[in-house]
PDB file of C-alpha atoms in Angstrom:
ATOM      1  CA  MET A 247      10.946  -3.049  36.640  1.00  0.00           C
ATOM      2  CA  LEU A 248       8.920  -4.941  39.188  1.00  0.00           C
ATOM      3  CA  ILE A 249      11.491  -3.975  41.773  1.00  0.00           C
ATOM      4  CA  ILE A 250      11.123  -0.259  40.970  1.00  0.00           C
ATOM      5  CA  ASP A 251       7.347  -0.083  41.108  1.00  0.00           C
ATOM      6  CA  ILE A 252       4.495  -2.476  40.476  1.00  0.00           C
ATOM      7  CA  ARG A 253       2.496   0.270  38.729  1.00  0.00           C
ATOM      8  CA  LEU A 254       5.185   0.706  36.087  1.00  0.00           C
ATOM      9  CA  THR A 255       5.227  -3.019  35.498  1.00  0.00           C
ATOM     10  CA  LEU A 256       1.468  -3.159  35.057  1.00  0.00           C
ATOM     11  CA  CYS A 257       1.518  -0.160  32.745  1.00  0.00           C
ATOM     12  CA  ARG A 258       4.206  -1.764  30.580  1.00  0.00           C
ATOM     13  CA  ASP A 259       2.382  -5.090  30.423  1.00  0.00           C
ATOM     14  CA  ILE A 260      -0.919  -3.492  29.448  1.00  0.00           C
ATOM     15  CA  ASP A 261       0.683  -1.291  26.772  1.00  0.00           C
ATOM     16  CA  THR A 262       2.598  -4.224  25.320  1.00  0.00           C
ATOM     17  CA  SER A 263      -0.447  -6.460  25.151  1.00  0.00           C
ATOM     18  CA  ILE A 264      -2.599  -3.760  23.526  1.00  0.00           C
ATOM     19  CA  PHE A 265       0.089  -2.995  20.951  1.00  0.00           C
ATOM     20  CA  GLY A 266       0.671  -6.680  20.279  1.00  0.00           C
ATOM     21  CA  HIS A 267      -3.033  -7.192  19.692  1.00  0.00           C
ATOM     22  CA  TYR A 268      -3.633  -4.288  17.292  1.00  0.00           C
ATOM     23  CA  ALA A 269      -0.301  -4.037  15.419  1.00  0.00           C
ATOM     24  CA  PRO A 270      -0.895  -6.979  13.021  1.00  0.00           C
ATOM     25  CA  ARG A 271      -4.396  -5.750  12.187  1.00  0.00           C
ATOM     26  CA  TRP A 272      -3.126  -2.232  11.534  1.00  0.00           C
ATOM     27  CA  THR A 273      -0.354  -3.570   9.294  1.00  0.00           C
ATOM     28  CA  ASP A 274      -2.768  -5.682   7.242  1.00  0.00           C
ATOM     29  CA  ALA A 275      -5.236  -2.817   6.849  1.00  0.00           C
ATOM     30  CA  THR A 276      -2.485  -0.389   5.823  1.00  0.00           C
ATOM     31  CA  ARG A 277      -1.066  -2.852   3.297  1.00  0.00           C
ATOM     32  CA  GLN A 278      -4.494  -3.406   1.767  1.00  0.00           C
ATOM     33  CA  LEU A 279      -5.188   0.325   1.476  1.00  0.00           C
ATOM     34  CA  ALA A 280      -1.805   0.928  -0.140  1.00  0.00           C
ATOM     35  CA  GLY A 281      -2.562  -1.747  -2.732  1.00  0.00           C
ATOM     36  CA  GLN A 282      -5.962  -0.232  -3.439  1.00  0.00           C
ATOM     37  CA  GLN A 283      -4.384   3.209  -3.858  1.00  0.00           C
ATOM     38  CA  ARG A 284      -1.829   1.862  -6.340  1.00  0.00           C
ATOM     39  CA  LEU A 285      -4.595   0.142  -8.287  1.00  0.00           C
ATOM     40  CA  ALA A 286      -6.655   3.335  -8.350  1.00  0.00           C
ATOM     41  CA  ASP A 287      -3.669   5.354  -9.599  1.00  0.00           C
ATOM     42  CA  MET A 288      -2.966   2.817 -12.313  1.00  0.00           C
ATOM     43  CA  THR A 289      -6.616   2.694 -13.365  1.00  0.00           C
ATOM     44  CA  ALA A 290      -6.877   6.485 -13.534  1.00  0.00           C
ATOM     45  CA  GLY A 291      -3.736   6.732 -15.645  1.00  0.00           C
ATOM     46  CA  ASP A 292      -4.835   3.966 -17.969  1.00  0.00           C
ATOM     47  CA  THR A 293      -8.292   5.432 -18.404  1.00  0.00           C
ATOM     48  CA  GLY A 294      -6.764   8.645 -19.707  1.00  0.00           C
ATOM     49  CA  THR A 295      -4.166   6.898 -21.827  1.00  0.00           C
ATOM     50  CA  LEU A 296      -6.296   4.153 -23.332  1.00  0.00           C
ATOM     51  CA  SER A 297      -9.254   6.293 -24.325  1.00  0.00           C
ATOM     52  CA  VAL A 298      -9.531   7.291 -27.964  1.00  0.00           C
ATOM     53  CA  SER A 299      -8.330  10.823 -27.284  1.00  0.00           C
ATOM     54  CA  GLY A 300      -5.491   9.515 -25.102  1.00  0.00           C
ATOM     55  CA  VAL A 301      -4.301   7.148 -27.815  1.00  0.00           C
ATOM     56  CA  LEU A 302      -4.430   9.914 -30.410  1.00  0.00           C
ATOM     57  CA  LEU A 303      -2.478  12.307 -28.190  1.00  0.00           C
ATOM     58  CA  THR A 304       0.107   9.655 -27.377  1.00  0.00           C
ATOM     59  CA  LYS A 305       0.633   8.855 -31.056  1.00  0.00           C
ATOM     60  CA  THR A 306       0.612  12.512 -32.087  1.00  0.00           C
ATOM     61  CA  PHE A 307       3.369  13.446 -29.645  1.00  0.00           C
ATOM     62  CA  GLY A 308       5.327  10.216 -30.136  1.00  0.00           C
ATOM     63  CA  ARG A 309       5.129   9.108 -26.520  1.00  0.00           C
ATOM     64  CA  GLN A 310       4.295   5.431 -27.062  1.00  0.00           C
ATOM     65  CA  GLN A 311       7.521   4.164 -25.470  1.00  0.00           C
ATOM     66  CA  ASP A 312       7.056   6.487 -22.484  1.00  0.00           C
ATOM     67  CA  GLU A 313       3.564   5.123 -21.886  1.00  0.00           C
ATOM     68  CA  ILE A 314       4.732   1.518 -22.278  1.00  0.00           C
ATOM     69  CA  GLY A 315       7.450   2.152 -19.700  1.00  0.00           C
ATOM     70  CA  ARG A 316       5.036   3.856 -17.315  1.00  0.00           C
ATOM     71  CA  PHE A 317       2.609   0.965 -17.568  1.00  0.00           C
ATOM     72  CA  ALA A 318       5.382  -1.585 -16.964  1.00  0.00           C
ATOM     73  CA  GLU A 319       6.512   0.303 -13.848  1.00  0.00           C
ATOM     74  CA  ALA A 320       2.954   0.485 -12.531  1.00  0.00           C
ATOM     75  CA  ARG A 321       2.428  -3.218 -13.196  1.00  0.00           C
ATOM     76  CA  THR A 322       5.558  -4.246 -11.303  1.00  0.00           C
ATOM     77  CA  ALA A 323       4.683  -1.911  -8.421  1.00  0.00           C
ATOM     78  CA  ILE A 324       1.166  -3.256  -8.037  1.00  0.00           C
ATOM     79  CA  SER A 325       1.994  -6.943  -8.504  1.00  0.00           C
ATOM     80  CA  PRO A 326       3.148  -7.541  -4.866  1.00  0.00           C
ATOM     81  CA  ALA A 327      -0.048  -5.935  -3.578  1.00  0.00           C
ATOM     82  CA  PHE A 328      -2.132  -8.466  -5.479  1.00  0.00           C
ATOM     83  CA  ARG A 329      -0.016 -11.352  -4.246  1.00  0.00           C
ATOM     84  CA  SER A 330      -0.385 -10.297  -0.600  1.00  0.00           C
ATOM     85  CA  ALA A 331      -4.122  -9.643  -0.987  1.00  0.00           C
ATOM     86  CA  SER A 332      -4.731 -13.109  -2.418  1.00  0.00           C
ATOM     87  CA  LYS A 333      -3.179 -14.886   0.574  1.00  0.00           C
TER      88      LYS A 333
END
């Protein structure tokens, strides 16, 4: 590229260094926000399910196993987010 034009070489080097500097920070921030979003979704669902009215509705309609399965799925989905946040 240096043979073609020095300006192209400089442009490439500057772009690469800027991307290399900000990419890891962007990845960490995105990963943290995704974990927080999963936690918020799980908390909102559990708040509705574990309240007195939620428990009564779940028992009334016989959906205990559905709720247990949903909670297990949410727990396994959020577990990696906690592991990466604790590092």
